[in-house]
Every structure is written in C-alpha cells, then in structure tokens.
CSV table of C-alpha atoms in Angstrom, one decimal:
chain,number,residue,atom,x,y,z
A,1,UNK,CA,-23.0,-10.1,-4.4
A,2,UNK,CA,-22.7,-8.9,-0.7
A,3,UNK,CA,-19.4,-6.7,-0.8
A,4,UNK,CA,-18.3,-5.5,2.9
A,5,UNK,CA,-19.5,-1.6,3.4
A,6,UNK,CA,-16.4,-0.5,4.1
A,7,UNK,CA,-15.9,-0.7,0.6
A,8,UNK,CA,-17.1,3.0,-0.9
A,9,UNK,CA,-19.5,2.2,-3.0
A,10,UNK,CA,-21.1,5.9,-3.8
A,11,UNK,CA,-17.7,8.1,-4.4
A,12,UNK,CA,-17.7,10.5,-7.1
A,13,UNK,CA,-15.3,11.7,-9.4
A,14,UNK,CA,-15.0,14.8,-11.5
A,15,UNK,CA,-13.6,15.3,-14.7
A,16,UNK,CA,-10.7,17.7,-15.1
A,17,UNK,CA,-9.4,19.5,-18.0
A,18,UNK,CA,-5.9,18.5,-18.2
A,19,UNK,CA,-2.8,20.0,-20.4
A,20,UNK,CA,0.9,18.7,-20.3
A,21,UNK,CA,4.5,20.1,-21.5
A,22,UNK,CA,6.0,19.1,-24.5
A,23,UNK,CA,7.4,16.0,-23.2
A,24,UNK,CA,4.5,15.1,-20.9
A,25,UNK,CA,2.4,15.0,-24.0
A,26,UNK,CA,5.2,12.8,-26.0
A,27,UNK,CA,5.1,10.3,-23.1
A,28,UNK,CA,1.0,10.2,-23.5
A,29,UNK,CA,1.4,9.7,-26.9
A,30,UNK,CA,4.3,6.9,-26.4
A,31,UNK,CA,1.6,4.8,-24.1
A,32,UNK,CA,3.7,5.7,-20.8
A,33,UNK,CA,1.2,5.0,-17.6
A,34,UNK,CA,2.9,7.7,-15.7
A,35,UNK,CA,2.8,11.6,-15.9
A,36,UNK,CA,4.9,13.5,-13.2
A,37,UNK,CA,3.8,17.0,-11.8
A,38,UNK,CA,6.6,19.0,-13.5
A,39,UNK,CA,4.8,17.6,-16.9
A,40,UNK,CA,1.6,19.6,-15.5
A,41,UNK,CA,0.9,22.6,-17.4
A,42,UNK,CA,-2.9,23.4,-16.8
A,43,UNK,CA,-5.2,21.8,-14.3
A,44,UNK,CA,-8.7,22.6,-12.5
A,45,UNK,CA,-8.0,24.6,-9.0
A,46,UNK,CA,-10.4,21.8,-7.5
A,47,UNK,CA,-8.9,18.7,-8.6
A,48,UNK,CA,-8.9,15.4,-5.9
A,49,UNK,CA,-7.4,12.0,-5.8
A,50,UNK,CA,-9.7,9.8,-8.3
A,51,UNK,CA,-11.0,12.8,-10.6
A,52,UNK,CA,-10.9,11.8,-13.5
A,53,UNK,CA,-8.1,13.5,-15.8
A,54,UNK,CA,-8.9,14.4,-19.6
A,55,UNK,CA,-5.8,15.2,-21.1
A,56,UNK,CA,-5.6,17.5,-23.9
A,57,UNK,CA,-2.9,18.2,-26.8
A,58,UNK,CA,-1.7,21.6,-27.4
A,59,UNK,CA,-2.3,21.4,-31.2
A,60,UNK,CA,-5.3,20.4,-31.7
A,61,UNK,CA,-7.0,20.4,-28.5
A,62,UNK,CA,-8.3,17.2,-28.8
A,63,UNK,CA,-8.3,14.9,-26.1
A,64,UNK,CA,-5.2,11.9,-26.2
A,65,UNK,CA,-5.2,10.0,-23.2
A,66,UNK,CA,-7.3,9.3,-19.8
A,67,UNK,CA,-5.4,9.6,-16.2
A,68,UNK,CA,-6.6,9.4,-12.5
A,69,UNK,CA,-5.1,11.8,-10.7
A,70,UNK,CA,-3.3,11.8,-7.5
A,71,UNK,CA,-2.7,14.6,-5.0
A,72,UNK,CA,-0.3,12.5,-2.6
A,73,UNK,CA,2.0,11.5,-5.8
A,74,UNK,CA,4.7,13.1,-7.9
A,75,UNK,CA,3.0,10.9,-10.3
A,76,UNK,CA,0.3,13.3,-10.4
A,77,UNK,CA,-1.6,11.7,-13.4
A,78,UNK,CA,-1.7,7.6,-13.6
A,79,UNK,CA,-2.8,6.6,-17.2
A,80,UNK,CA,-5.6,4.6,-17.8
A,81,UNK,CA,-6.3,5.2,-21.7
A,82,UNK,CA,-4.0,6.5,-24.1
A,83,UNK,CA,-6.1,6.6,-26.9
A,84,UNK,CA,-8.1,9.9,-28.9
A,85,UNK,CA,-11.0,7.6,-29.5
A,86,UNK,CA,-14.0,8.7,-27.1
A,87,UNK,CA,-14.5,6.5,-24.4
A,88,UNK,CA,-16.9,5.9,-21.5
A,89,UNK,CA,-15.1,5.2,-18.0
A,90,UNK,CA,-17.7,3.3,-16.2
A,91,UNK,CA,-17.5,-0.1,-14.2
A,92,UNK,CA,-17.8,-1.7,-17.8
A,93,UNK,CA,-14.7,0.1,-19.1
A,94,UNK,CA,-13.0,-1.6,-16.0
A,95,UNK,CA,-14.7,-4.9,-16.2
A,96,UNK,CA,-13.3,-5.7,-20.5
A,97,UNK,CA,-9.9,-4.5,-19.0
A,98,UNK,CA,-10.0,-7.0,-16.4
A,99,UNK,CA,-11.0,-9.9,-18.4
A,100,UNK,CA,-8.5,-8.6,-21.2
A,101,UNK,CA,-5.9,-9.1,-18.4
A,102,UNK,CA,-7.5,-13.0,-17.2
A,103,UNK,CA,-7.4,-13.9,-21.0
A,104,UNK,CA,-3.9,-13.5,-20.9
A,105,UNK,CA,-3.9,-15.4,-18.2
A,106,UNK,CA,-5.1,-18.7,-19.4
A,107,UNK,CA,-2.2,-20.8,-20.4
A,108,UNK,CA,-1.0,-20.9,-17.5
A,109,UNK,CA,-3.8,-21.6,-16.0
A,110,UNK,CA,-3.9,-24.9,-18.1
A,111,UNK,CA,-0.8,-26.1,-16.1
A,112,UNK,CA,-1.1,-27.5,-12.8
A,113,UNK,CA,-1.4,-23.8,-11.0
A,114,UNK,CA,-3.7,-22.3,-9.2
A,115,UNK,CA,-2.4,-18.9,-8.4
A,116,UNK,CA,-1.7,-16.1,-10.7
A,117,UNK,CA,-1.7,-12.2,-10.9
A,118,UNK,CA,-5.0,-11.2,-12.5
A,119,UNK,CA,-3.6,-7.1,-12.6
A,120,UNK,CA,0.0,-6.4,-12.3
A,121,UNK,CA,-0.9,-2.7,-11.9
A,122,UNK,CA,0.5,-0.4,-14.7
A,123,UNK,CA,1.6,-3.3,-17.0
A,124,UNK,CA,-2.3,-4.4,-17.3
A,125,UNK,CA,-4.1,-0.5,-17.3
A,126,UNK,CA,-4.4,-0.5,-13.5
A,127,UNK,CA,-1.9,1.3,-11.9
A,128,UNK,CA,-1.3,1.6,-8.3
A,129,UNK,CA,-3.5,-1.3,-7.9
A,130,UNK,CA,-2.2,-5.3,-7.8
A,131,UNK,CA,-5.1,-8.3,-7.6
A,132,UNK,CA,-3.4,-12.2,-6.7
A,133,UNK,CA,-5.4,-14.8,-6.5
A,134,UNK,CA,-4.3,-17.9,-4.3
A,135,UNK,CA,-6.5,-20.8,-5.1
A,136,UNK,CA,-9.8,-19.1,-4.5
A,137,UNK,CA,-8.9,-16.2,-2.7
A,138,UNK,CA,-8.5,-13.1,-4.2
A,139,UNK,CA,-5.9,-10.3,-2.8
A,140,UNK,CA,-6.6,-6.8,-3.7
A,141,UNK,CA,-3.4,-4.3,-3.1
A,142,UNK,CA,-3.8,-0.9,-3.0
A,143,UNK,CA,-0.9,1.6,-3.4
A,144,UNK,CA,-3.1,4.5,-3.8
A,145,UNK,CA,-6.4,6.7,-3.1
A,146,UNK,CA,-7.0,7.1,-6.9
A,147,UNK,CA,-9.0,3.5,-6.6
A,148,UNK,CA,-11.9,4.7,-3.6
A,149,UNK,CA,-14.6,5.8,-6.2
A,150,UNK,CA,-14.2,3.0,-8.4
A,151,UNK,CA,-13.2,0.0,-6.1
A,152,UNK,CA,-16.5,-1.2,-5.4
A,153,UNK,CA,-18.0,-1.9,-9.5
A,154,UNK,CA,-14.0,-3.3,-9.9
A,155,UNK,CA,-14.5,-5.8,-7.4
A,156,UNK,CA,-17.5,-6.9,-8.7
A,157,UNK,CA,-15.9,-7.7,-11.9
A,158,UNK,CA,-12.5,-9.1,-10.3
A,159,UNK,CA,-15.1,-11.7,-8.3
A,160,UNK,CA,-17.1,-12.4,-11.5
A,161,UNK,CA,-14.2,-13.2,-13.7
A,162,UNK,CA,-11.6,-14.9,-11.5
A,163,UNK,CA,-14.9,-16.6,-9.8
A,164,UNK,CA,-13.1,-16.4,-6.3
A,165,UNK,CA,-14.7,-16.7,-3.2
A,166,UNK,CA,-13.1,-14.7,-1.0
A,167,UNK,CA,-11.1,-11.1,-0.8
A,168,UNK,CA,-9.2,-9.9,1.2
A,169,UNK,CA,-8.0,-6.5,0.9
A,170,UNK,CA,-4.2,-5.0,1.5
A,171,UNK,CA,-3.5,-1.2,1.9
A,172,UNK,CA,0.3,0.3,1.2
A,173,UNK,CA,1.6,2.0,4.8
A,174,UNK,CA,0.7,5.4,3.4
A,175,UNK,CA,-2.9,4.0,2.7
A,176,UNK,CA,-2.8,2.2,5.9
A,177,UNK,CA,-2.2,5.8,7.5
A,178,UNK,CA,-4.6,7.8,5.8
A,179,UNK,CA,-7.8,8.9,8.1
A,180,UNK,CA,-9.9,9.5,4.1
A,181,UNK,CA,-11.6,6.1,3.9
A,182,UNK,CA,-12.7,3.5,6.5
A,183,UNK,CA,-10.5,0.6,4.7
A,184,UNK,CA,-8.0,-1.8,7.1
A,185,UNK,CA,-5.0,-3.5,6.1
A,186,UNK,CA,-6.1,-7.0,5.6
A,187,UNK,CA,-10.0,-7.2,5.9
A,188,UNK,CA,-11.8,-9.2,4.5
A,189,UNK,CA,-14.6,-7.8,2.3
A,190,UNK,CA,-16.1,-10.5,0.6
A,191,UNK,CA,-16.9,-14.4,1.8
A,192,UNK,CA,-15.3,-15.7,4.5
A,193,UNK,CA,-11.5,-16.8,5.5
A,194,UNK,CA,-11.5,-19.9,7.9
A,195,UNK,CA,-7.4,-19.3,8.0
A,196,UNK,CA,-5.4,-16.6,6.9
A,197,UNK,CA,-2.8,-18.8,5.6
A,198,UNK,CA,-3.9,-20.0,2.1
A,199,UNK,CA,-2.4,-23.0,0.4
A,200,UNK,CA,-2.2,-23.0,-3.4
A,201,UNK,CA,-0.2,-25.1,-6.0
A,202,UNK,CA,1.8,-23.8,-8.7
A,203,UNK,CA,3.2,-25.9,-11.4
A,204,UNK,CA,2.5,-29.4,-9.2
A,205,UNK,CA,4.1,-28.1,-6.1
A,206,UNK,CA,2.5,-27.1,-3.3
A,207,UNK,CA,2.9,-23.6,-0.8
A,208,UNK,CA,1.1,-21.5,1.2
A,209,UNK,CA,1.0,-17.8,1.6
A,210,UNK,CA,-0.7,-15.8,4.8
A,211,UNK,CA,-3.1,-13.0,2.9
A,212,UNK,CA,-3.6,-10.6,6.4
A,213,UNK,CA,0.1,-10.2,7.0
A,214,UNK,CA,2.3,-11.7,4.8
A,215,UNK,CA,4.4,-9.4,2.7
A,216,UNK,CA,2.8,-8.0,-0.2
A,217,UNK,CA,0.1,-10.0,-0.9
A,218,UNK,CA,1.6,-13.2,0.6
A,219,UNK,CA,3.7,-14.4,-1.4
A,220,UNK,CA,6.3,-13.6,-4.8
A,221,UNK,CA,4.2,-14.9,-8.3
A,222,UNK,CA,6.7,-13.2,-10.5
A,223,UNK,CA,9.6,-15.9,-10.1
A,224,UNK,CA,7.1,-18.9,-10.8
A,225,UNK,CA,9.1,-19.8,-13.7
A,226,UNK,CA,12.2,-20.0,-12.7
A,227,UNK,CA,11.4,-21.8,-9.7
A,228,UNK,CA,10.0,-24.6,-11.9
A,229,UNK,CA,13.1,-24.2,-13.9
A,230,UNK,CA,15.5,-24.3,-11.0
A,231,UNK,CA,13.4,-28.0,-9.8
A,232,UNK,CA,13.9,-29.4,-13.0
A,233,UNK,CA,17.8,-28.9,-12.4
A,234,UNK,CA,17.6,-30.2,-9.0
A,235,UNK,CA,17.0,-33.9,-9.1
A,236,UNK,CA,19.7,-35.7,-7.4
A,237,UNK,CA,21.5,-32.3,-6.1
A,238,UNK,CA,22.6,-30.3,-3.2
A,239,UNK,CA,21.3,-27.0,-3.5
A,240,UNK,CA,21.8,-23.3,-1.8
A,241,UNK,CA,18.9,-20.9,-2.0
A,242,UNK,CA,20.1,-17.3,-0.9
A,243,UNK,CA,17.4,-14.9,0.1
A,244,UNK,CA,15.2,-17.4,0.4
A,245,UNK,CA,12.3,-15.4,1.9
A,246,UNK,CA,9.0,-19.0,2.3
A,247,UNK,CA,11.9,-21.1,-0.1
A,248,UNK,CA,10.1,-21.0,-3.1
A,249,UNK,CA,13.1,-21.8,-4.7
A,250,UNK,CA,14.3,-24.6,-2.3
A,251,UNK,CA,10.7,-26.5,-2.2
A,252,UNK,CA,10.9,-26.6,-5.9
A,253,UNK,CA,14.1,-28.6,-5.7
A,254,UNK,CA,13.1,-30.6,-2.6
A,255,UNK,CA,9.9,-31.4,-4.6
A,256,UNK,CA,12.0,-32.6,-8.2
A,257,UNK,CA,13.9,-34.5,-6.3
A,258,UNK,CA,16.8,-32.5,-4.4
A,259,UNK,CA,19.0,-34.7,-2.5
A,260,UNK,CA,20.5,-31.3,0.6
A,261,UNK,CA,18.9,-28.2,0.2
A,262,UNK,CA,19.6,-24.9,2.8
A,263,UNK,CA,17.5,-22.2,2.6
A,264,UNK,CA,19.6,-19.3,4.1
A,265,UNK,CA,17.5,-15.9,5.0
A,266,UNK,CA,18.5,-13.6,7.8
A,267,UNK,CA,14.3,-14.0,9.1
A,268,UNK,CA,14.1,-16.8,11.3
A,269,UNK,CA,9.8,-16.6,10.7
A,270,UNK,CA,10.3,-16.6,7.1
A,271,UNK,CA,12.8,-19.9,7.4
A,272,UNK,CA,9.9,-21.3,9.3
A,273,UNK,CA,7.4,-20.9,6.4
A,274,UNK,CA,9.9,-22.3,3.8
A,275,UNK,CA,9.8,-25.7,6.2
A,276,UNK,CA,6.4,-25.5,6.8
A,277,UNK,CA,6.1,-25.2,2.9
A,278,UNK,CA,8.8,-28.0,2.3
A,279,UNK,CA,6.8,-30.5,4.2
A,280,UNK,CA,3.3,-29.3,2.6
A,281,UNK,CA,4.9,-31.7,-0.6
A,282,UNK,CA,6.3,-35.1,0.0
A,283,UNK,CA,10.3,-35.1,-1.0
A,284,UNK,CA,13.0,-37.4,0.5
A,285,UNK,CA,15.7,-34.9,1.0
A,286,UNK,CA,17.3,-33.2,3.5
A,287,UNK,CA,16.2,-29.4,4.1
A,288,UNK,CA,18.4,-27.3,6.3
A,289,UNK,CA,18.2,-23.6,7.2
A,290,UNK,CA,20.5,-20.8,8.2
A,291,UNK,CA,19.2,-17.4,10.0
A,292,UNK,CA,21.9,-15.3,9.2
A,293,UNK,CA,22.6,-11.9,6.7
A,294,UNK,CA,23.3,-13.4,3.3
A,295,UNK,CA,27.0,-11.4,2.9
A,296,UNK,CA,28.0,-13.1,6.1
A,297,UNK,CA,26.7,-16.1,5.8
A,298,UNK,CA,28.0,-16.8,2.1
A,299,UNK,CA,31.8,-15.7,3.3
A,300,UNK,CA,31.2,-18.5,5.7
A,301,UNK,CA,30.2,-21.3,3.9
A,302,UNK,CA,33.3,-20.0,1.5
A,303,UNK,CA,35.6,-19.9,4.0
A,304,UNK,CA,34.5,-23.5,5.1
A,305,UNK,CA,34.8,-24.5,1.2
A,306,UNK,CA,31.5,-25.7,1.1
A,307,UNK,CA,30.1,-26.2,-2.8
A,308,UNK,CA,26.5,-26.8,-3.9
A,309,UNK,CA,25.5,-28.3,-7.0
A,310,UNK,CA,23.2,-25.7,-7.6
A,311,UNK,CA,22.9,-21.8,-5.8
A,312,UNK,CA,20.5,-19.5,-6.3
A,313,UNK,CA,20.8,-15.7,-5.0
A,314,UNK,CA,17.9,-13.6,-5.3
A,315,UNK,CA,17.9,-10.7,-3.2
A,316,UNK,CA,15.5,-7.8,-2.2
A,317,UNK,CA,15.6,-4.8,-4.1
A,318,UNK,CA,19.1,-3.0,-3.5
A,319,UNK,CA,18.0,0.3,-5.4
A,320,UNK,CA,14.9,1.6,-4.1
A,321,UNK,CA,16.3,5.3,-5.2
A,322,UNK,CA,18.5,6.7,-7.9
A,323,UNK,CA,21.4,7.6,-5.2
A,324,UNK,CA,21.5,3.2,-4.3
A,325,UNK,CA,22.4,2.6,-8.0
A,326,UNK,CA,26.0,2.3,-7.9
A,327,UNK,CA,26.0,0.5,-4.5
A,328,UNK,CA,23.6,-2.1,-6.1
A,329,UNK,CA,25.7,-2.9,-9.3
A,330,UNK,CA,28.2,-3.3,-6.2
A,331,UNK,CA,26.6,-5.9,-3.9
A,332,UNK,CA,25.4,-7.5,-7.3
A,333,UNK,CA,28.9,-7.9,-8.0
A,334,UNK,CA,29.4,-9.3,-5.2
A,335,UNK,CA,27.2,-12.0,-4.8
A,336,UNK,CA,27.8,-13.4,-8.5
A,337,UNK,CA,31.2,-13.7,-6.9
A,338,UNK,CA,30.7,-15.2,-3.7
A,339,UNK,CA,27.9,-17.4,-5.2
A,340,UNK,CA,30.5,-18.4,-8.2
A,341,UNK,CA,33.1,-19.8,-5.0
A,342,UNK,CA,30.4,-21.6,-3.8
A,343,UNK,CA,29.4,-23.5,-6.9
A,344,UNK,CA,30.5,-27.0,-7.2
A,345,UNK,CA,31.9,-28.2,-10.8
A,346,UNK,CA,29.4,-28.6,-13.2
A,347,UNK,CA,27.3,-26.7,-11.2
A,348,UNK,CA,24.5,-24.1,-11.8
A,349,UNK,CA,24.5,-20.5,-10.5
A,350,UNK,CA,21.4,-18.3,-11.0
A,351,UNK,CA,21.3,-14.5,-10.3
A,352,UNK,CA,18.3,-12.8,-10.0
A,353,UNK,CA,17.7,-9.0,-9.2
A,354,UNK,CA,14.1,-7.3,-8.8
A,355,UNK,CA,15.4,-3.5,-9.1
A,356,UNK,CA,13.9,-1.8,-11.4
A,357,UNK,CA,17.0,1.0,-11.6
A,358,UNK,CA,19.1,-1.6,-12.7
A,359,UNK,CA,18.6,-2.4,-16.1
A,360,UNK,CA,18.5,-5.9,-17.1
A,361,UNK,CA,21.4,-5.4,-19.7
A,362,UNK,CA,23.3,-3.6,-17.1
A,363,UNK,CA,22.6,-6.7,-14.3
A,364,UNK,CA,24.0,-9.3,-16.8
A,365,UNK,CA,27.3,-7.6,-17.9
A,366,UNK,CA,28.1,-7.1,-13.9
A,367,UNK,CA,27.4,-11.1,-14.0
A,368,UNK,CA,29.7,-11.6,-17.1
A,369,UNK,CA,32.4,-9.4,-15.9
A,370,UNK,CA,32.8,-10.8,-12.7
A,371,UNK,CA,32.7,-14.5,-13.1
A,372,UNK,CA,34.8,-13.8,-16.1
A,373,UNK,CA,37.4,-12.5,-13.8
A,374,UNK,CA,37.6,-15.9,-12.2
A,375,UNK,CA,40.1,-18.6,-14.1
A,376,UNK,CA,36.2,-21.3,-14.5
A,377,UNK,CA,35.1,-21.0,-17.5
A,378,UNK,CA,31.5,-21.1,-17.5
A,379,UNK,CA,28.5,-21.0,-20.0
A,380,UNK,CA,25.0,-18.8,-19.8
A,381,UNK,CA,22.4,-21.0,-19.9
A,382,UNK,CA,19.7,-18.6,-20.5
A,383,UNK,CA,18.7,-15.0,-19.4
A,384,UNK,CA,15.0,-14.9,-18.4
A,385,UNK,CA,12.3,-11.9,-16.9
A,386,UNK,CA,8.9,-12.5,-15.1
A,387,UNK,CA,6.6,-15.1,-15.5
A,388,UNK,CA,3.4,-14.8,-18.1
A,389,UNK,CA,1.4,-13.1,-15.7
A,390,UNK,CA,3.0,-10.3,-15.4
A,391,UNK,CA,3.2,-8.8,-18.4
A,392,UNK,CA,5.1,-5.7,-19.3
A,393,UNK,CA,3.5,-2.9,-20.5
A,394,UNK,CA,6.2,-0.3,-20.4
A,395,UNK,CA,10.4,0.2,-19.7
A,396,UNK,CA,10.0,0.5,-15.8
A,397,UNK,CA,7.7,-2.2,-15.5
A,398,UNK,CA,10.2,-4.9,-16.2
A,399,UNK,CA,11.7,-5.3,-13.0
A,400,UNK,CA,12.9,-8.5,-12.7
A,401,UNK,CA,15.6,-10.2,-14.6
A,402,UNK,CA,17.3,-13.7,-14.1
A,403,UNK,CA,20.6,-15.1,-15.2
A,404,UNK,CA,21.7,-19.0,-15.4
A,405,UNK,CA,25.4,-19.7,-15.5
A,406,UNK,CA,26.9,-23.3,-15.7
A,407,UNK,CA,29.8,-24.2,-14.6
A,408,UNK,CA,32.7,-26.2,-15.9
C-alpha cells in the first residue's frame, strides 16, 4: 500500500498524566468527547498536539478515560476512550473503531448508494477528523494537528475497510495555515484522480461532488434522507428549493418526477452544479434557477404571489457562536413564514436548520408558533435528524433537525 510521503508516517506521541476538575471528570465519566482547558487541573509541562492524554480520577487514581490533546484548542483534551479498562492505542485500536463505524454503515449500503460517511468525527470516536467516501474515493478531513502521528496506520485501515481506491486529503483553514506538517489542502495521497469532480449515486439518483475544492468534502451526506423523502413527494409537482447549495434537494424531485423545480442560492457556481447535477439523471421537468440572497428573493416571489407545491428552506448555519442565537431563532422565524406564503394549498413545507446552538426542540416550536400565527391550518408530517451515517454519539453532535409541515 503506497501512501504519498507527505503523509507522516514516523511521528511520536508521549503519554501524559492527566487530572480534571470536578466537572471535567463527571463529563469523562458521562462519555462526553470533549474536555475544555478550564476542566485542566494537572498536566505534563511538555505536553504537544497528539500526546497521548491518560486521564486520571481524583479518588482513586485510576485511570477513566483516553484523550488526544490539543495545544491550538480550548478543547484541550479530545476523547478517544472513556473506559477504566486498560487499553493499547496502536493502529489496531484505530482500525476495530473504524470497522465498528463501517458496520454501522451497511444498511445503507444495501440501497442503491454509493456514498456514505465512514467517521462523523466525535459521534464515531474520531474527533476532529471526518472520512466520506464518493463512490471509490475516499475524503479525509482534518480539523486538527492531534491526527499527524497517527494518520498514516488510520489510512491504512480507512483504505482496507472502505476498499477505496483513491484519497484525497482536506485540511481546515487553520490546518491549511500551519507551517508543522508538509500536508496540502486537497492532495491526493493515495491512487490516482483522473477528475476532481467525482460522480456517485445515492438512493438511485445521481450527483457529483468536486473533492480538491468543493466545500467540505464535496458535498452534504447528512440530508440524504430527506432528499429521498422530499422526491417521493415530488412526482407531478412544482417545487422551491431554498439554499439550494449543488440542488440536492431539487434533483431528487426532478428525478421522482417533478413537473417545475427552481433551485434559488445567492452562488451563481453552486446553481451551476445543481444543473450540471440535474442533467447527470434523466427527468422531464423543467429546472430553473435564481442567484439571488434567499430573504430577498423569497419576499419576491411573495410579492409576485407565486406558490409551489412543495418548498424546502435549508439554510447555512445562522449560529456559529453563542452571541448569533437569538438572531437565529429570528431568521428561522422568518423563513417558516415566508416559506408558509409561498406554499400552495395542499402543499408541503420542510424546514431544516444545521445549527448546533439551536436545539432541535427549540427549532420546532419557532416552526409551530409561527405558522400557527397564520389563519392555514396545517399538519406535521414528521420531524426527522441526520441520516444513518451519522450517528450521534453525544448532545452537540446532533446538529441537524428537519421539520415537514402540510398544508391545508
């Protein structure tokens, strides 16, 4: 197996002796994959990103959990075991967590799909670290420095088990930035890439995804399900998909049989890549697109008392930090009433939101509240979160959330 040297394959790690507060230790105990700097109470003078961190409880000194830790991070310590039992961390401890995380994987894998999340970081005992595969190309992200001594043996084992023949590897901007390793945003570091736009199929439909630049790792996995869900309520109708980033959603319902759909995204290159994606699938309908911001736009197409049968708003994350909250629940707000104006009777309107600060509980009753306040009456269809392969291991990890509401 002929991994690209730029890969570090000789990095070692130290193991520090590691003791937290009170409440860093309950959070250990609880399984939490995090442990914040203030939690700190006792740590080697010498400590670098990827030692290995041996945490210790105050009563009996024993050892409870496993972290890598990170000198660039609040999130000093980045849990990789909680457990007391004694435990080798070698490129064997990585590899049965890896094909613990493919296993889960399989059922979807028995549907017509051929791209997945093999690690959704935290959620699957990898944290800081994301691997997608599109068809048989694997993408590797890296959000942090913690990985460099151990990337090379978890490649191996990524390779072995997802039995991929290519990887390419993507760095976070602070890792693109960093002058400690010899990694580049976007190489590839094992097999070869003929194009750096990879088409894959999930659920019978087909896209494409550009693994060197696109955002993220190319594309968005997590709403797999309820873009499969949203084509099964598209046959025969004219629908609006907000946000629309490559029009997952809108290909769906082109491909089940969508009579008008207009993807509407303020990036014109994105737009692009939703037609491009559209006319990877045969469909008979028409496909429109609009460049414009989504708040603008939606008043618009209000204004001009244009309905769809079916809209779908799924926007970018609004709160990014604890100050954005209450502007978020705002703009959430918003949209559920501009897209509820824009639904046609009998109509669907889904509501998605990917920010994490917003609970899921919290999203829907903004939903509820304000198309209540409208005189339609209107029926929740279901309530639904991220697709099997991304599991969630812990509160913070379930970021997404999705709402359907039918009209009257």
């Amino acid at each position: 197996m002929i991994i690209s040297e730029a890969i570090p394959s000789n990095l070692k790690s130290k193991r520090l002796a590691v003791k937290l507060t009170s409440n860093g230790e309950q959070y250990v105990h609880q399984g939490h994959p995090w442990v914040f700097s203030d939690s700190i109470v006792k740590i080697n003078n010498d400590a670098n990103t990827g030692d290995l961190a041996i945490i210790f409880g105050k009563r009996r000194n024993a050892m409870i959990g496993i972290g890598l830790y990170d000198a660039n991070s609040p999130i000093q310590l980045k849990m990789i075991y909680n457990d007391t039992a004694s435990v080798v961390i070698d490129a064997e401890f990585f590899k049965q967590k890896i094909q613990t995380a493919y296993t889960k994987r399989l059922p979807l894998l028995e549907t017509n799909t051929n791209s997945y999340r093999l690690l959704f970081g935290e959620n699957d005992g990898f944290p800081s670290l994301i691997a997608d595969v599109y068809a048989d190309v694997l993408v590797v992200k890296l959000y942090s420095e913690i990985w460099l001594p151990y990337i090379h043996s978890i490649l191996e084992s990524l390779i072995s088990i997802s039995k991929c023949k290519t990887v390419v590897i993507r760095l976070s901007r602070g890792l693109q930035q960093s002058k400690t390793h010899q990694l580049k945003d976007g190489a590839v570091v094992y097999g070869t890439l003929e194009n750096e736009v990879v088409q894959f199929v999930e659920h019978g439909v087909n896209f494409s995804a550009n693994v060197i630049k696109g955002h993220k790792t190319g594309y968005f996995l997590d709403h797999r399900d309820n873009r499969r869900q949203v084509g099964l309520f598209s046959n025969g109708k004219t629908v609006l998909d907000v946000f629309s980033y490559a029009g997952g959603f809108s290909v769906h319902a082109l491909a089940n049989g969508a009579t008008e759909v207009t993807s509407l995204d303020i990036s014109a290159q994105a737009l692009e890549i939703a037609k491009q994606n559209g006319e990877l699938n045969t469909y008979s309908g028409v496909h429109h697109t609009i460049a414009d911001d989504a708040f603008k736009a939606l008043k618009h197409l209000v204004k001009k008392g244009v309905v769809f049968d079916v809209v779908v708003i799924d926007p970018p994350s609004f709160a990014k930090q604890q100050t954005e909250i209450d502007l978020a629940k705002k703009k959430y707000a918003q949209l559920a009433q501009l897209g509820e104006q824009l639904t046609a009777k009998n109509g669907l309107l889904v509501l998605a939101s990917c920010s994490s600060r917003v609970t899921a509980q919290a999203f829907y009753d903004i939903n509820i509240a304000t198309l209540s306040s409208t005189k339609r009456t209107f029926k929740t269809i279901k309530n639904t979160q991220h697709d099997t392969d991304h599991p969630i291991g812990f509160p913070e990890g379930a970021y997404l959330k999705c709402g359907y509401y039918r009209f009257d």
